[in-house]
Short mmCIF file of C-alpha atoms in Angstrom, two decimals:
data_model
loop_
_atom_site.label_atom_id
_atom_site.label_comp_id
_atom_site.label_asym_id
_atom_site.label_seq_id
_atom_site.Cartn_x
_atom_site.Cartn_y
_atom_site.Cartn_z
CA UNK B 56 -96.99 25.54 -206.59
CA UNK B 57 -99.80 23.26 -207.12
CA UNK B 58 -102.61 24.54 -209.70
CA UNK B 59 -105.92 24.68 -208.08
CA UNK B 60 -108.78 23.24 -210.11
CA UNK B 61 -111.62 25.23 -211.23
CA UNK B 62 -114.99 25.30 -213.28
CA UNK B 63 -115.62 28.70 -214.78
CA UNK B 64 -119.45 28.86 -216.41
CA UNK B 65 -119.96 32.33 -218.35
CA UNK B 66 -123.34 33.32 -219.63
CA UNK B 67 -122.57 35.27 -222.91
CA UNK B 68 -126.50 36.01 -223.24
CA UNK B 69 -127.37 37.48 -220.04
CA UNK B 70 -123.74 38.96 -219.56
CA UNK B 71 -123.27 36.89 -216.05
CA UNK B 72 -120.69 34.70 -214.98
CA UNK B 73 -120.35 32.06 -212.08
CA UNK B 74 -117.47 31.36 -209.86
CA UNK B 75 -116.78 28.13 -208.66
CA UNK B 76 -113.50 26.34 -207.23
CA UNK B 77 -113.14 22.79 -205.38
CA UNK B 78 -111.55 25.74 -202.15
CA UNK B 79 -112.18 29.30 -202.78
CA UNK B 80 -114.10 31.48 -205.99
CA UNK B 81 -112.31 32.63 -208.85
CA UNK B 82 -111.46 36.21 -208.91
CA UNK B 83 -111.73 38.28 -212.46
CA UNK B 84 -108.30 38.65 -212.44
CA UNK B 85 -107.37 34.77 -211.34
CA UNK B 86 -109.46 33.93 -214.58
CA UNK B 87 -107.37 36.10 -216.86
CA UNK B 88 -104.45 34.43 -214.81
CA UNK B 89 -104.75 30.90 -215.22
CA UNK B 90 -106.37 31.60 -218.87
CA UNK B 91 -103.57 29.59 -220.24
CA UNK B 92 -104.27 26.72 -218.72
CA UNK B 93 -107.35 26.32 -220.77
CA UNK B 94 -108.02 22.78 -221.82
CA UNK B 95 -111.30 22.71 -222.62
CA UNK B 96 -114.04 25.22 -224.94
CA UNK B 97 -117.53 24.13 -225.50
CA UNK B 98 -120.11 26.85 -226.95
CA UNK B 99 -123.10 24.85 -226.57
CA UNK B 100 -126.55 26.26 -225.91
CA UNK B 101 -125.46 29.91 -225.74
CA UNK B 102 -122.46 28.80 -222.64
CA UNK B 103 -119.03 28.97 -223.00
CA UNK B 104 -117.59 26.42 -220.62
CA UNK B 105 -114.04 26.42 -219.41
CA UNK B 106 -112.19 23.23 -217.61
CA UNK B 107 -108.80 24.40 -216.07
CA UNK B 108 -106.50 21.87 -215.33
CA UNK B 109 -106.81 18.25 -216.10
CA UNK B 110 -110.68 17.87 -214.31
CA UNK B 111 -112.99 17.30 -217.10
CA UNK B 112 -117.20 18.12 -216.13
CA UNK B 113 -119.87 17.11 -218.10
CA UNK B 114 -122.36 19.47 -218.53
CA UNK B 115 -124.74 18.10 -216.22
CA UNK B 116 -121.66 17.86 -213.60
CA UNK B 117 -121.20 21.70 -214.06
CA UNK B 118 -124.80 22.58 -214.13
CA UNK B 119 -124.94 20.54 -210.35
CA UNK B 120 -121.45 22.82 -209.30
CA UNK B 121 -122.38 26.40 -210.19
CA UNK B 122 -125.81 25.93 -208.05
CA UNK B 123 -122.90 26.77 -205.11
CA UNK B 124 -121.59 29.56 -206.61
CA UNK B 125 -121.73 33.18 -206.80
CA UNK B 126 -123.85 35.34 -209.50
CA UNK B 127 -122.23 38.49 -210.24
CA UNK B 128 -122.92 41.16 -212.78
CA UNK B 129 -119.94 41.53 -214.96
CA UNK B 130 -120.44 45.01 -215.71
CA UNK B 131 -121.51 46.25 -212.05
CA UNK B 132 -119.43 43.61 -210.10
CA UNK B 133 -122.70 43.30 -207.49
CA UNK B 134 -124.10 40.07 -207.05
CA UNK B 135 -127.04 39.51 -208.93
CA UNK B 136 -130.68 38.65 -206.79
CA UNK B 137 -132.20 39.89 -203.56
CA UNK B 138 -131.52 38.82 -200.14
CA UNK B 139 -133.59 36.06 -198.23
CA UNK B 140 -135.42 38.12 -195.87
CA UNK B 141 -136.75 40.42 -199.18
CA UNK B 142 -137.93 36.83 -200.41
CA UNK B 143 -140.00 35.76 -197.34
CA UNK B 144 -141.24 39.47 -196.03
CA UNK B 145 -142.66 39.07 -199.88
CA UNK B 146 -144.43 35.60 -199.23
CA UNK B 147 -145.58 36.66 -195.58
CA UNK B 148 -147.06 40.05 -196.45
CA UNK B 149 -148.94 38.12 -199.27
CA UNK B 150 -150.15 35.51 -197.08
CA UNK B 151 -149.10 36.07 -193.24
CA UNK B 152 -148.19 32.99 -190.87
CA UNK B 153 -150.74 33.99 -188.55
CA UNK B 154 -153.13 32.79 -191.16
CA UNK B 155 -152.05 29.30 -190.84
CA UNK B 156 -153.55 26.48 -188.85
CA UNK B 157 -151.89 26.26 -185.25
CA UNK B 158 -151.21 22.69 -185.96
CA UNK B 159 -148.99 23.58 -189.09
CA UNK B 160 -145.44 23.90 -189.71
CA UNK B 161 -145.31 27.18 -192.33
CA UNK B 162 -142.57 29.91 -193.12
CA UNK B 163 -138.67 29.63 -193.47
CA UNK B 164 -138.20 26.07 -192.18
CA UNK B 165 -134.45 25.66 -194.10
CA UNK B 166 -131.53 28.98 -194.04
CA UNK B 167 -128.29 27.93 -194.90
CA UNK B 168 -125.55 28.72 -192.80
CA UNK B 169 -123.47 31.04 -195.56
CA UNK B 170 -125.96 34.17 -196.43
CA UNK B 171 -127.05 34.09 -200.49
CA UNK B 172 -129.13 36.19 -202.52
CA UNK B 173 -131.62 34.47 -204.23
CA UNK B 174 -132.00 34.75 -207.92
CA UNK B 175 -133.75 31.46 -208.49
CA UNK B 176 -136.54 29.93 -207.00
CA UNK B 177 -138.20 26.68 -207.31
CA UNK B 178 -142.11 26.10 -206.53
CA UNK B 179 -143.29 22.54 -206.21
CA UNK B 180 -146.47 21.33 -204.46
CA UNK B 181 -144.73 18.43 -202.55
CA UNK B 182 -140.95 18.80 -202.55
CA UNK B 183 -139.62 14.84 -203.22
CA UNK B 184 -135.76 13.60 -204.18
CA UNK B 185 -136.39 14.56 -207.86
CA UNK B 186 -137.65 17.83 -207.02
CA UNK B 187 -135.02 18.71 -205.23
CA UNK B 188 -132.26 17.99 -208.25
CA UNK B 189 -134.41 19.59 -210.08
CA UNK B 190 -133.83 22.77 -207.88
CA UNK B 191 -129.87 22.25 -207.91
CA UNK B 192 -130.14 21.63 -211.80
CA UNK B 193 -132.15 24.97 -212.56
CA UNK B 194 -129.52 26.82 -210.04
CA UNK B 195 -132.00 27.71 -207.68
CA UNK B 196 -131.27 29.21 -204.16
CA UNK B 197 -134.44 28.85 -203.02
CA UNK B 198 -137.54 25.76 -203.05
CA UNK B 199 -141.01 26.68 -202.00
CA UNK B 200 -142.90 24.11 -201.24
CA UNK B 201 -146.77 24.32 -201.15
CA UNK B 202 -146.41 21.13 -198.08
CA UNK B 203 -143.71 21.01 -195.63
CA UNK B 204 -141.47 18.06 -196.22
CA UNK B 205 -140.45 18.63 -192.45
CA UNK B 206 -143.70 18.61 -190.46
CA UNK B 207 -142.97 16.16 -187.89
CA UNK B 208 -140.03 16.76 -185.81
CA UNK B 209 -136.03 15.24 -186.63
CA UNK B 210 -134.42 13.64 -184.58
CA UNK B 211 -131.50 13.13 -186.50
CA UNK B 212 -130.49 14.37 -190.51
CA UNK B 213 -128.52 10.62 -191.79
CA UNK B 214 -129.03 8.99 -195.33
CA UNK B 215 -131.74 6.31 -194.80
CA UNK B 216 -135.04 8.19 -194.71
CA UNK B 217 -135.75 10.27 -198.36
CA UNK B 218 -137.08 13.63 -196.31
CA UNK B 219 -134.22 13.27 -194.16
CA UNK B 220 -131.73 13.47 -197.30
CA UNK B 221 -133.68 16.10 -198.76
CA UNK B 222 -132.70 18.30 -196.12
CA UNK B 223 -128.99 16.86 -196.12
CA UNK B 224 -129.09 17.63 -199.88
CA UNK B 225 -130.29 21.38 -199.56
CA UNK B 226 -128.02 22.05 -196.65
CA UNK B 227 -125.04 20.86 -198.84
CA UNK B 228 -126.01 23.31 -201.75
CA UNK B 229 -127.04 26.10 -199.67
CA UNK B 230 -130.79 26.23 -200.87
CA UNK B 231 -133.29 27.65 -198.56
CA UNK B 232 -136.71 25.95 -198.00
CA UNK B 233 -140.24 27.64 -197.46
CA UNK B 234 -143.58 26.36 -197.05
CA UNK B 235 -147.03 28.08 -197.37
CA UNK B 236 -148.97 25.70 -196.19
CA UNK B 237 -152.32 26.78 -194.55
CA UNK B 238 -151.86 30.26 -195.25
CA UNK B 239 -152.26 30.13 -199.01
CA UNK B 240 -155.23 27.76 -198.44
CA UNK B 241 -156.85 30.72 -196.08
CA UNK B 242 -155.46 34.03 -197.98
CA UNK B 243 -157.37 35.61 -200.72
CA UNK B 244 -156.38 34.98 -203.79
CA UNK B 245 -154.85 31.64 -202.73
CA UNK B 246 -155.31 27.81 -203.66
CA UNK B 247 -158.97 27.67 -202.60
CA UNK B 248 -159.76 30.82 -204.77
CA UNK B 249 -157.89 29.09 -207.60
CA UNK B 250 -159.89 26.46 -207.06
CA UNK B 251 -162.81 28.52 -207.10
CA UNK B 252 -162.60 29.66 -210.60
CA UNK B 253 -163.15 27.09 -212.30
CA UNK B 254 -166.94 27.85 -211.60
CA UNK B 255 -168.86 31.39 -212.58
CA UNK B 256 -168.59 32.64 -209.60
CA UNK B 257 -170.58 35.81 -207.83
CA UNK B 258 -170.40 35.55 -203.98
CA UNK B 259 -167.61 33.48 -201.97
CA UNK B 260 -166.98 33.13 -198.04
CA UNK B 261 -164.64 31.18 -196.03
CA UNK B 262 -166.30 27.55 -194.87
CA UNK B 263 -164.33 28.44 -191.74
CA UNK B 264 -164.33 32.05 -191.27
CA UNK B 265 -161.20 33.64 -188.92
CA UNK B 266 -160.67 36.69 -186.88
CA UNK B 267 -161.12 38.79 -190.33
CA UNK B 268 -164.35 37.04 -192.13
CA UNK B 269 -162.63 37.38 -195.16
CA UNK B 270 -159.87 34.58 -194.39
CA UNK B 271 -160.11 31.00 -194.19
CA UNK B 272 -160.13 27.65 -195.10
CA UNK B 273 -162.90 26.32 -197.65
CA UNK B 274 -165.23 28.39 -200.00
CA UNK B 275 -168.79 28.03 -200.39
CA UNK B 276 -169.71 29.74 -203.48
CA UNK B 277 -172.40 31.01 -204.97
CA UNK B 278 -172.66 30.58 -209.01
CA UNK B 279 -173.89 33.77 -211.39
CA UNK B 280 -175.69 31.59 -213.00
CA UNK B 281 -176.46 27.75 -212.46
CA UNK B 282 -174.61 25.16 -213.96
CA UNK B 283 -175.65 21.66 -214.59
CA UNK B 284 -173.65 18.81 -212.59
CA UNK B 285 -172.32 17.67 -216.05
CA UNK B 286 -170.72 20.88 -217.13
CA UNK B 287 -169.50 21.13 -213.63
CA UNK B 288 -167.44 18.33 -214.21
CA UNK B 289 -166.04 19.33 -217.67
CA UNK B 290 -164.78 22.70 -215.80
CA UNK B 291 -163.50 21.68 -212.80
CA UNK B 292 -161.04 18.83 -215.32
CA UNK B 293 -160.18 22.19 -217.99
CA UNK B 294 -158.96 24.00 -214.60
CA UNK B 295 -157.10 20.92 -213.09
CA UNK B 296 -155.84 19.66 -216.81
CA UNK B 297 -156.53 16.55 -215.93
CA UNK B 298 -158.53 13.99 -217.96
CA UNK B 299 -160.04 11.95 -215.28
CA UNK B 300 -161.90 12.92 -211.86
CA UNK B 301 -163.82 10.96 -209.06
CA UNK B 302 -167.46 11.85 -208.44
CA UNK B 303 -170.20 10.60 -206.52
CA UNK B 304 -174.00 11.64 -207.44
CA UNK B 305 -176.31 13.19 -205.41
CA UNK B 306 -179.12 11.37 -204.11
CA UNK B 307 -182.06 12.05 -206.81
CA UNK B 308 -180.26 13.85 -208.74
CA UNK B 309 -179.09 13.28 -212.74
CA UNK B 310 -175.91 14.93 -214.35
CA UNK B 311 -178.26 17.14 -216.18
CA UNK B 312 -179.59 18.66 -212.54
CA UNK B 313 -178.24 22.19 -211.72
CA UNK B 314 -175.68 23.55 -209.40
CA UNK B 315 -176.26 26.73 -207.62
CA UNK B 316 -174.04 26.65 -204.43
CA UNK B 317 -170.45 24.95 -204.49
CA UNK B 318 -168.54 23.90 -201.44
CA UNK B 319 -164.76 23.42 -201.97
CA UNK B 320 -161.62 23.17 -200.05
CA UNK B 321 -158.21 22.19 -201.41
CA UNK B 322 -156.48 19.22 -200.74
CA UNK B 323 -158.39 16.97 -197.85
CA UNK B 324 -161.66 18.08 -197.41
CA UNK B 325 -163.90 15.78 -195.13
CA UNK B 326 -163.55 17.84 -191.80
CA UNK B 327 -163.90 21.77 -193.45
CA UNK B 328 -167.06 20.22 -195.70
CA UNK B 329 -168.62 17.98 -193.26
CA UNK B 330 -172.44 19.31 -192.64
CA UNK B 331 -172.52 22.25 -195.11
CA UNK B 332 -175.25 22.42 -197.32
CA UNK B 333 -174.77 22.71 -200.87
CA UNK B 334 -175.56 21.27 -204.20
CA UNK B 335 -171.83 19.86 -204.76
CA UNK B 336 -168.44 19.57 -203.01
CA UNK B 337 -165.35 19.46 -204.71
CA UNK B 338 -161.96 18.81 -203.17
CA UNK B 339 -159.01 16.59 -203.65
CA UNK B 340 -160.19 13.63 -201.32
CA UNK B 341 -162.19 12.63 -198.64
CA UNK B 342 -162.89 9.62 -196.30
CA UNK B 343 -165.54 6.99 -197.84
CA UNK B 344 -168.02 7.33 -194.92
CA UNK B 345 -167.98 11.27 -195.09
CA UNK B 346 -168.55 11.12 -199.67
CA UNK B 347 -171.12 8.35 -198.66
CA UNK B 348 -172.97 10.99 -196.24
CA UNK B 349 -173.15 13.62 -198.65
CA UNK B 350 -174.33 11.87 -201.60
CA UNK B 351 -177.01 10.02 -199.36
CA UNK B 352 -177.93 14.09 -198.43
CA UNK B 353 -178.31 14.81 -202.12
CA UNK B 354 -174.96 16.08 -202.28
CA UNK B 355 -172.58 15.40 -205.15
CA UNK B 356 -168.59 14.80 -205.04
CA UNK B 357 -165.88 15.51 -206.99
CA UNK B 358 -162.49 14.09 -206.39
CA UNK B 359 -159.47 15.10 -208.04
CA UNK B 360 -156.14 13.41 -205.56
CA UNK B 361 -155.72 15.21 -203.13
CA UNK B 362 -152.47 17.53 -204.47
CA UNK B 363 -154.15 18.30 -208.09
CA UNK B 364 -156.50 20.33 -205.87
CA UNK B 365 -153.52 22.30 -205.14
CA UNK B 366 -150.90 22.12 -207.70
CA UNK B 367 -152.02 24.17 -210.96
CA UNK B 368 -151.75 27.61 -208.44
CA UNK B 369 -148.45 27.48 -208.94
CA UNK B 370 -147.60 28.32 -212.44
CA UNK B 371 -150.06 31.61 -211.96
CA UNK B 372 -148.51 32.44 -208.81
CA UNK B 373 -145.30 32.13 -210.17
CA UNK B 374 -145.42 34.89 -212.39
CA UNK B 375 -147.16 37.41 -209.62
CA UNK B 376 -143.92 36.18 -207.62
CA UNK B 377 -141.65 37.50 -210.25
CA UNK B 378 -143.05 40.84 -210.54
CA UNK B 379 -143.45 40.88 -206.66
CA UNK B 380 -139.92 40.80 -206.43
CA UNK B 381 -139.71 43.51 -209.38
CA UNK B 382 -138.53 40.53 -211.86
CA UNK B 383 -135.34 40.36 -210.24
CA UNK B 384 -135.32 36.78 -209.30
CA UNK B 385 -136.59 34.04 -211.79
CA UNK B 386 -139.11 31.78 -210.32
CA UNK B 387 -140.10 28.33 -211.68
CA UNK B 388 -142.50 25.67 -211.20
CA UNK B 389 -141.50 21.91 -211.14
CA UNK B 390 -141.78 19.61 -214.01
CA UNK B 391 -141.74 16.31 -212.11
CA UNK B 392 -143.59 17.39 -208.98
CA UNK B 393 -146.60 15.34 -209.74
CA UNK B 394 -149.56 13.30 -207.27
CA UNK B 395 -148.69 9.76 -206.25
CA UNK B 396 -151.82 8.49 -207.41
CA UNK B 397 -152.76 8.06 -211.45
CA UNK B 398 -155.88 6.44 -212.81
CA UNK B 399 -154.95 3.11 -214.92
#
């Protein structure tokens, strides 16, 4: 009888183990079984690591296999995790679809055939190649994506386009995809409010108020107290982490003049800012002609790139995730999700 092959990963520190075979899972007692075939023992970083047979994985090889496997709890036998629908009536009753922008593609836009609970998830702002390894390497069932890699429709799912073999990719490992989109830009308590913080803040309305006044795109803001356009600047780059922003002065005004009304919006802001008065705008980018416009108006701009606008909401939301899902399911935020665009 010919020996199947398998990979066996066993967590001694959080008293898990994952299953995973080149045809079916390994069974408890199939492991004690084909113990004797053991060829291989490595107790690096805290995992025991056992090679049956005459297959030989590295440990990055293993770490890609057991992201198809199954979590179970040794000492229950259930599988650790909650199901997918848990995971997105979560996300939807914190930010509902309806709040999104009838031209966007939000909500569960990826289910793999084979039902899996989710004990991982991955949030990245834009969800590229990398960042989806990255998801297969952490052992995650789950990406959400701030933007929806699929937005326009597919016509086919082959190798030579990089969205297209994201989706190929995902399908393969059985990793479900969400995107917020819209509705975390209109919820409160979402990007823009993020956003928003960076400035002392004591009244703040929707640019573009919805059904409930509450909810919508853009903030205009109203500072405690005022701020000059100078320390404005050294905020908005401690809430973004970043080092280096764009900005555009006002029209008779100095870095030392104050700011007591802020317009913002997340991400591309030229059609949600357009015509409101205020003594700055920040966003992540806007057209020349429309930064040109305000500044001539007295205005002043602030540019960060369009996706560091949006990106540092995601390692605070990540924790009110967790506990939203009563800390059964780890949730991460990309290391290599990034913006395109870097100043030189």
């Amino acid at each position: 009888m010919a020996i199947v092959f398998y990979s066996v990963l066993i967590s001694l520190k959080h008293n898990v183990i994952w299953l995973r075979s080149s045809k079916s899972p390994l069974t408890l007692y199939e492991l004690l079984f084909f113990s004797k075939y053991l060829s291989c023992m490595d107790f690096s970083s805290h995992l025991m690591i056992l090679t049956i047979g005459k297959r030989i994985f590295s440990q990055k090889s293993l770490k890609r296999l057991y992201t198809t496997s199954t979590t179970i709890n040794m000492s229950t036998g259930e599988k650790i995790g909650v199901p997918l629908k848990k995971v997105t009536e979560v996300l939807e009753n914190f930010a509902p679809k309806q709040l999104s922008e009838s031209w966007d593609n939000t909500g569960l836009l990826l289910e793999p055939y084979t039902a899996r609970n989710i004990s991982k998830i991955l949030l990245t702002n834009d969800l590229t190649e990398d960042v989806a390894l990255e998801a297969q390497d952490h052992g995650c069932e789950m990406i959400i994506s701030y933007h929806p890699p699929i937005f326009s429709p597919l016509k086919s799912v082959v190798q030579r386009a990089w969205k297209e073999r994201i989706v190929s990719l995902l399908l393969e490992k059985q990793i479900s995809l969400y995107s917020p989109h819209t509705s975390w830009d209109s919820v409160r308590g979402g990007v823009n409010d993020w956003l928003a913080s960076a400035f002392p803040v004591k009244e703040s309305a929707p640019l573009v108020p919805g059904t409930d006044p509450q909810f919508g795109p853009g903030r205009l803001l109203q500072l405690a107290s005022s701020i000059s356009l100078s320390d404005a600047v050294t905020k908005v780059k401690q809430l973004t982490g970043l080092s280096h922003v764009r900005f555009a002065l006002g029209k008779g005004k100095n870095m030392s003049s104050e700011v007591l009304t802020v317009a913002l919006c997340a991400g591309s802001g030229s059609s949600v800012l357009k015509g409101v008065a205020a003594d700055l705008y920040l966003t992540g980018e806007m057209l020349h002609h429309d930064v040109l416009d305000a500044a001539q108006k007295g205005i002043s701009v602030i540019l960060t790139n369009h996706s560091d606008s949006e990106r540092g909401f995601l390692k605070g939301f990540s924790s009110k995730l967790q506990n939203l899902l009563n800390n059964e399911v780890q949730v991460f935020v990309s290391k290599v999700d990034k913006d395109p665009l870097v100043t030189l």
